[in-house]
Amino acid sequence: MTYNDLVKKTVLTQPVYEPGKPIDLVAREIGFDPEEIIKLASNENPLGASPKAIEAIKKEASSVNQYPENSCYFLRQKLATRLELTEDQIIVGHGSNEIISLLTNAFVEPGVNTVMGKSAFISYKLFTLLAGGTPIEVPLKNFCHDLDAMLAAINSDTRIVYLPCPNNPTGTANSADEINQFIEKLPDHVVLCFDEAYAEYQDSPPDLRSWIAKGKKIICLRTFSKIYGLAGLRIGYGYCQSELTSILNRVRPPFNVNGVAQKAALAALSDDDWVKQSKSENDQGLIQLTDGLTELNLAIVPSKGNFLLVQFEKSDSICQQLLNKGFIVRPLKGYSLPDHLRITIGTKEQNRKLLVVLKEILQN
Ligand SMILES: Cc1ncc(COP(=O)(O)O)c(C=O)c1O
């Protein structure tokens, strides 16, 4: 008997998540120094983390022999104050990915389905499949979530609807009005997972706290991986009604968030200037890349995040040629967007270099 004979069926058919290629690996493959590689593949903050967070990480290093605080109490307290919620309305995860996983595991089983956009963030589909549920993928309209079609796709077996705002990899975001109308019509047996991973890049992101206060079944997800520059530490959070956090805490593994990440996140939250600077640089970088790519006659989807969806005639070849020159961008076959690449907004200099190299590649 083999492991394959014994393992759960859902595991055998489970697609494997494909992350952006890591710098060290690419450097080795193409014989470059890692310093020469420009990674624009994973929507990370090109400025890095706040110096205050880095200081906190160094300080916490001497305590790594101890288990972390299990409930992330102090971080939840700080977040609760900022969000004007109570601590028991907040759950912290090993990245917001873990909270998507906890939520999906708690509500999805065979016979149950979840509704999501066809080219939405891939974790919704992966975790649904792993839990034995059926993902119902609703085609996007002009690269944006089609909320009427999503409502129409919901049936009595639906438990979760995932709505990223903005979406990764398209960068599109539904308006607050559209979202409010959608929530009004959501049936009571469905939980809305409203994914705000890139909310800090928006000037005024939709705010669903009043819906949560009214008892609508909604969990909002945020992360420290993007504008806060802490992707490597894996930390994100969700806010919702306390009834839902107590359910999620039953499926949450013990000590899921390490102490270094907790302290770094606390410090990052106290550095509003870093967030402001990161947003401002991203705003400028978005314009720089949008203008530069448009000049190269490339079709781009206007983005509300820290990345751009760009259409290429031969995306595979362009991706490989960029890689050979030391630029890592993201191919999107797994997102049903085989003619597109996703490019993270880099620093001004990184964007400039990318545009120069892309021009050379396109001219050949
Ligand atoms: C829309 C969206 N949600 C959630 C995540 C997960 O982020 P993390 O697990 O790093 O918090 C990402 C990461 O790329 C994302 O793009």
Coordinates of C-alpha atoms and ligand atoms in Angstrom, one line a residue:
M1 CA 0.0 0.0 0.0
T2 CA 1.3 3.4 -0.9
Y3 CA 0.8 6.8 0.7
N4 CA -1.4 7.7 -2.2
D5 CA -3.8 4.8 -1.3
L6 CA -4.2 6.2 2.1
V7 CA -4.3 9.9 1.7
K8 CA -7.6 11.9 1.5
K9 CA -8.9 12.2 -2.1
T10 CA -9.0 16.0 -1.9
V11 CA -5.2 16.0 -1.3
L12 CA -4.4 13.9 -4.3
T13 CA -6.2 16.2 -6.7
Q14 CA -5.1 19.4 -4.9
P15 CA -3.4 22.0 -7.2
V16 CA -0.1 23.3 -5.7
Y17 CA 0.3 27.0 -5.1
E18 CA 2.9 28.6 -7.3
P19 CA 4.7 31.5 -5.6
G20 CA 6.7 34.2 -7.3
K21 CA 10.3 33.0 -7.9
P22 CA 12.7 33.8 -5.0
I23 CA 15.6 36.1 -5.7
D24 CA 18.4 33.7 -4.6
L25 CA 17.1 30.9 -6.8
V26 CA 16.8 33.1 -9.9
A27 CA 20.3 34.6 -9.2
R28 CA 21.8 31.1 -9.1
E29 CA 19.9 30.0 -12.3
I30 CA 21.1 32.9 -14.4
G31 CA 24.5 33.4 -12.8
F32 CA 23.7 36.9 -11.4
D33 CA 24.6 38.3 -8.0
P34 CA 21.3 38.3 -5.9
E35 CA 21.8 42.1 -5.4
E36 CA 21.4 42.6 -9.2
I37 CA 18.0 40.8 -9.3
I38 CA 14.9 43.0 -9.3
K39 CA 11.9 41.1 -7.9
L40 CA 8.6 42.6 -9.0
A41 CA 6.6 39.4 -8.6
S42 CA 5.0 39.2 -5.2
N43 CA 3.5 42.6 -4.5
E44 CA 6.0 43.3 -1.7
N45 CA 6.9 46.8 -0.4
P46 CA 10.0 47.7 -2.4
L47 CA 11.1 50.1 0.4
G48 CA 11.2 47.3 2.9
A49 CA 9.8 47.4 6.4
S50 CA 9.6 50.4 8.7
P51 CA 12.9 51.0 10.6
K52 CA 10.8 50.8 13.8
A53 CA 9.7 47.3 12.9
I54 CA 13.3 46.2 12.1
E55 CA 14.4 47.5 15.5
A56 CA 11.6 45.6 17.2
I57 CA 12.7 42.4 15.3
K58 CA 16.3 42.7 16.5
K59 CA 15.1 43.3 20.1
E60 CA 12.8 40.3 20.0
A61 CA 15.6 38.0 18.6
S62 CA 16.8 37.2 22.1
S63 CA 13.4 35.8 23.1
V64 CA 13.0 33.3 20.4
N65 CA 13.7 30.4 22.8
Q66 CA 10.2 31.1 24.3
Y67 CA 6.8 30.3 22.8
P68 CA 5.0 33.4 21.6
E69 CA 1.9 34.9 23.2
N70 CA -0.8 32.5 21.8
S71 CA -3.6 35.0 21.3
C72 CA -1.6 38.0 20.0
Y73 CA -3.3 39.9 22.8
F74 CA -1.3 43.2 22.6
L75 CA -1.6 43.3 18.8
R76 CA -5.3 42.7 19.0
Q77 CA -5.6 45.4 21.6
K78 CA -3.8 47.9 19.4
L79 CA -5.8 46.9 16.3
A80 CA -9.1 47.1 18.3
T81 CA -8.3 50.6 19.4
R82 CA -7.5 51.7 15.9
L83 CA -10.5 50.1 14.4
E84 CA -12.9 51.0 17.2
L85 CA -13.8 47.4 17.7
T86 CA -13.3 45.1 20.7
E87 CA -10.3 42.8 21.1
D88 CA -12.5 39.7 20.7
Q89 CA -13.6 40.9 17.3
I90 CA -10.0 40.4 16.0
I91 CA -8.1 37.3 15.0
V92 CA -4.4 37.3 14.0
G93 CA -3.0 34.7 11.5
H94 CA 0.2 33.5 10.0
G95 CA -0.5 35.8 7.1
S96 CA -4.1 36.6 6.0
N97 CA -3.7 33.4 4.0
E98 CA -4.1 31.5 7.2
I99 CA -7.3 33.3 8.1
I100 CA -8.7 32.4 4.7
S101 CA -7.7 28.8 5.5
L102 CA -9.3 28.9 9.0
L103 CA -12.5 30.4 7.7
T104 CA -12.7 27.9 4.8
N105 CA -11.9 24.9 7.0
A106 CA -14.5 26.0 9.5
F107 CA -17.4 26.4 7.0
V108 CA -16.6 24.2 4.0
E109 CA -17.0 20.4 3.6
P110 CA -18.1 18.1 0.8
G111 CA -21.5 19.1 -0.5
V112 CA -20.9 22.8 0.2
N113 CA -19.7 25.4 -2.3
T114 CA -18.1 28.8 -2.2
V115 CA -18.4 31.7 -4.7
M116 CA -15.5 33.7 -6.0
G117 CA -14.3 35.6 -9.1
K118 CA -12.7 33.6 -11.9
S119 CA -9.4 35.4 -11.7
A120 CA -9.6 36.2 -8.0
F121 CA -6.8 35.6 -5.5
I122 CA -6.1 31.9 -5.9
S123 CA -6.2 30.9 -2.2
Y124 CA -10.0 31.0 -2.1
K125 CA -10.2 28.3 -4.6
L126 CA -7.3 26.2 -3.2
F127 CA -8.6 26.2 0.3
T128 CA -12.1 25.4 -0.8
L129 CA -10.8 22.4 -2.8
L130 CA -8.7 21.2 0.1
A131 CA -11.7 21.3 2.4
G132 CA -13.6 19.1 -0.1
G133 CA -16.0 21.9 -1.2
T134 CA -16.8 23.1 -4.7
P135 CA -15.5 26.5 -5.9
I136 CA -18.0 28.3 -8.1
E137 CA -15.9 30.7 -10.2
V138 CA -17.8 33.6 -11.6
P139 CA -16.3 35.4 -14.7
L140 CA -15.1 38.9 -14.1
K141 CA -16.6 41.8 -16.1
N142 CA -13.9 44.2 -17.5
F143 CA -11.5 42.5 -15.1
C144 CA -13.6 43.5 -12.1
H145 CA -15.8 41.3 -9.9
D146 CA -19.3 41.0 -11.3
L147 CA -21.3 41.3 -8.1
D148 CA -24.8 40.7 -9.7
A149 CA -23.5 37.5 -11.3
M150 CA -21.9 36.5 -8.0
L151 CA -25.3 37.0 -6.2
A152 CA -26.9 34.9 -8.9
A153 CA -24.4 32.1 -8.4
I154 CA -25.2 31.7 -4.7
N155 CA -27.4 28.8 -3.9
S156 CA -28.6 27.1 -0.7
D157 CA -25.3 25.1 -0.5
T158 CA -23.1 28.3 -0.6
R159 CA -21.3 29.1 2.6
I160 CA -18.7 31.7 1.7
V161 CA -18.4 34.4 -0.9
Y162 CA -14.9 35.8 -1.3
L163 CA -14.5 39.4 -2.5
P164 CA -11.0 41.0 -2.7
C165 CA -11.0 44.8 -2.9
P166 CA -8.8 45.4 -4.8
N167 CA -8.4 42.1 -6.4
N168 CA -5.0 40.4 -7.0
P169 CA -4.0 40.0 -9.8
T170 CA -6.3 42.4 -11.7
G171 CA -5.9 45.4 -9.4
T172 CA -9.6 46.3 -9.8
A173 CA -11.9 47.3 -7.0
N174 CA -15.7 47.5 -6.8
S175 CA -17.1 50.8 -5.6
A176 CA -18.4 51.3 -2.1
D177 CA -21.9 51.7 -3.5
E178 CA -21.7 48.5 -5.4
I179 CA -20.4 46.6 -2.4
N180 CA -23.1 48.0 -0.1
Q181 CA -25.8 47.0 -2.5
F182 CA -24.2 43.5 -2.8
I183 CA -24.1 43.1 1.0
E184 CA -27.8 44.2 1.3
K185 CA -28.8 41.4 -1.0
L186 CA -26.5 38.7 0.5
P187 CA -28.6 35.8 2.0
D188 CA -28.2 35.1 5.7
H189 CA -26.6 31.6 5.2
V190 CA -23.5 33.1 3.4
V191 CA -20.4 34.6 5.0
L192 CA -18.7 37.4 3.1
C193 CA -14.9 37.2 3.2
F194 CA -13.9 40.7 2.3
D195 CA -10.2 40.7 1.5
E196 CA -8.5 44.1 2.1
A197 CA -4.9 43.0 1.6
Y198 CA -4.2 46.2 -0.4
A199 CA -6.6 48.6 1.3
E200 CA -3.8 50.9 2.5
Y201 CA -3.0 51.7 -1.1
Q202 CA -6.4 53.2 -1.6
D203 CA -7.3 56.7 -0.7
S204 CA -10.7 55.8 0.9
P205 CA -11.3 52.1 0.9
P206 CA -14.8 50.8 1.6
D207 CA -15.5 50.5 5.3
L208 CA -17.7 47.5 6.3
R209 CA -17.6 48.0 10.0
S210 CA -21.1 49.3 10.2
W211 CA -22.4 46.1 8.5
I212 CA -20.5 44.0 11.0
A213 CA -22.0 46.0 13.8
K214 CA -25.4 45.4 12.4
G215 CA -24.8 41.6 12.5
K216 CA -24.1 40.9 8.8
K217 CA -22.0 37.8 8.4
I218 CA -18.7 39.5 7.2
I219 CA -15.1 39.0 8.0
C220 CA -12.6 41.6 6.7
L221 CA -9.0 40.6 6.2
R222 CA -5.9 42.7 6.3
T223 CA -2.2 41.9 6.1
F224 CA 1.2 43.2 7.2
S225 CA 2.7 41.6 4.1
K226 CA 2.0 44.5 1.7
I227 CA 2.4 48.1 2.6
Y228 CA 3.8 47.3 6.1
G229 CA 6.7 45.4 4.4
L230 CA 6.6 42.3 6.6
A231 CA 5.7 39.5 4.1
G232 CA 8.6 37.4 5.3
L233 CA 7.3 37.3 8.9
R234 CA 3.8 36.0 7.9
I235 CA 1.3 38.0 9.8
G236 CA -2.2 39.3 8.9
Y237 CA -5.5 39.7 10.7
G238 CA -9.3 39.6 10.4
Y239 CA -12.1 41.5 12.0
C240 CA -15.7 40.5 12.4
Q241 CA -18.3 39.7 15.0
S242 CA -16.8 38.0 18.1
E243 CA -19.1 35.0 17.5
L244 CA -17.0 34.3 14.4
T245 CA -13.6 34.8 16.0
S246 CA -14.5 32.3 18.6
I247 CA -15.4 29.8 15.9
L248 CA -12.1 30.5 14.1
N249 CA -10.1 30.2 17.3
R250 CA -11.3 26.6 17.5
V251 CA -9.6 25.7 14.2
R252 CA -6.6 28.0 14.8
P253 CA -3.4 26.0 15.5
P254 CA -1.7 26.9 18.8
F255 CA 1.0 29.6 18.6
N256 CA 0.2 30.3 15.0
V257 CA 1.9 33.7 15.0
N258 CA 5.5 33.9 16.1
G259 CA 6.6 36.5 18.7
V260 CA 9.0 38.3 16.3
A261 CA 6.1 38.9 13.9
Q262 CA 3.8 40.1 16.7
K263 CA 6.4 42.7 17.9
A264 CA 7.2 43.8 14.4
A265 CA 3.6 44.3 13.5
L266 CA 3.0 46.4 16.7
A267 CA 6.0 48.6 15.8
A268 CA 4.9 48.9 12.2
L269 CA 1.5 50.1 13.3
S270 CA 3.1 52.9 15.2
D271 CA 4.9 54.2 12.1
D272 CA 2.2 56.0 10.2
D273 CA 4.9 58.0 8.4
W274 CA 6.4 54.9 6.8
V275 CA 2.9 53.8 5.5
K276 CA 2.3 57.3 4.1
Q277 CA 5.7 57.4 2.4
S278 CA 5.1 53.9 1.0
K279 CA 1.7 54.9 -0.4
S280 CA 3.1 58.1 -1.9
E281 CA 6.0 56.2 -3.6
N282 CA 3.5 53.6 -4.9
D283 CA 1.2 56.3 -6.2
Q284 CA 4.1 57.8 -8.1
G285 CA 5.4 54.4 -9.3
L286 CA 1.9 53.5 -10.6
I287 CA 1.9 56.6 -12.7
Q288 CA 5.5 56.1 -13.9
L289 CA 4.8 52.5 -14.9
T290 CA 1.4 53.2 -16.3
D291 CA 2.8 56.0 -18.5
G292 CA 5.9 54.0 -19.5
L293 CA 4.0 50.8 -20.4
T294 CA 1.4 52.8 -22.3
E295 CA 4.2 54.4 -24.3
L296 CA 5.3 50.9 -25.2
N297 CA 1.8 50.3 -26.6
L298 CA 1.0 47.7 -23.9
A299 CA -2.6 47.3 -22.6
I300 CA -2.8 47.7 -18.8
V301 CA -5.6 47.4 -16.4
P302 CA -5.8 50.5 -14.1
S303 CA -4.8 49.4 -10.6
K304 CA -5.9 50.3 -7.1
G305 CA -3.0 48.2 -5.6
N306 CA 0.8 48.1 -5.7
F307 CA 0.9 46.1 -9.0
L308 CA -0.3 46.2 -12.6
L309 CA -1.9 43.7 -14.9
V310 CA -0.2 44.0 -18.3
Q311 CA -1.2 42.2 -21.5
F312 CA 1.5 40.7 -23.7
E313 CA 1.2 38.9 -27.0
K314 CA 3.8 36.3 -26.0
S315 CA 3.7 36.5 -22.2
D316 CA 5.7 33.3 -21.6
S317 CA 8.6 34.5 -23.7
I318 CA 8.5 38.0 -22.3
C319 CA 8.5 36.6 -18.8
Q320 CA 11.5 34.4 -19.5
Q321 CA 13.4 37.2 -21.3
L322 CA 12.9 39.5 -18.3
L323 CA 14.1 36.7 -16.0
N324 CA 17.2 36.3 -18.1
K325 CA 17.9 40.0 -17.6
G326 CA 17.3 39.7 -13.8
F327 CA 13.7 40.9 -13.5
I328 CA 11.2 38.6 -11.8
V329 CA 7.5 39.2 -12.7
R330 CA 4.5 37.0 -12.3
P331 CA 3.0 34.8 -15.0
L332 CA -0.7 34.2 -14.6
K333 CA -1.7 30.9 -16.2
G334 CA -3.1 29.7 -12.9
Y335 CA -5.4 32.7 -12.8
S336 CA -6.9 32.1 -16.3
L337 CA -5.0 35.1 -17.6
P338 CA -2.3 33.4 -19.8
D339 CA -1.9 36.5 -21.9
H340 CA -1.0 38.7 -19.0
L341 CA 1.8 39.3 -16.5
R342 CA 1.5 40.9 -13.2
I343 CA 4.2 43.5 -12.4
T344 CA 4.7 44.8 -8.8
I345 CA 5.4 48.6 -8.6
G346 CA 9.0 48.9 -7.6
T347 CA 11.1 51.9 -6.5
K348 CA 11.5 54.7 -9.1
E349 CA 14.8 53.3 -10.2
Q350 CA 13.6 49.7 -10.4
N351 CA 10.6 50.9 -12.5
R352 CA 12.9 52.9 -14.8
K353 CA 15.2 49.9 -15.3
L354 CA 12.3 47.6 -16.1
L355 CA 10.9 50.0 -18.7
V356 CA 14.3 50.2 -20.4
V357 CA 14.8 46.5 -20.5
L358 CA 11.2 45.8 -21.6
K359 CA 11.6 48.3 -24.5
E360 CA 14.7 46.4 -25.6
I361 CA 12.9 43.1 -25.5
L362 CA 9.9 44.4 -27.4
Q363 CA 12.0 45.9 -30.1
N364 CA 13.8 42.6 -30.8
Ligands
LIG1 C1 -5.8 39.6 -2.3 C2 -4.8 38.9 -1.3 N1 -5.3 38.4 -0.2 C3 -4.5 37.8 0.7 C4 -3.1 37.7 0.5 C5 -2.3 36.9 1.4 O1 -1.4 37.7 2.1 P1 -0.6 37.2 3.3 O2 -0.9 35.7 3.6 O3 0.8 37.4 3.0 O4 -1.1 38.0 4.5 C6 -2.6 38.2 -0.7 C7 -1.1 38.0 -1.0 O5 -0.6 38.2 -2.1 C8 -3.4 38.8 -1.6 O6 -3.0 39.3 -2.8

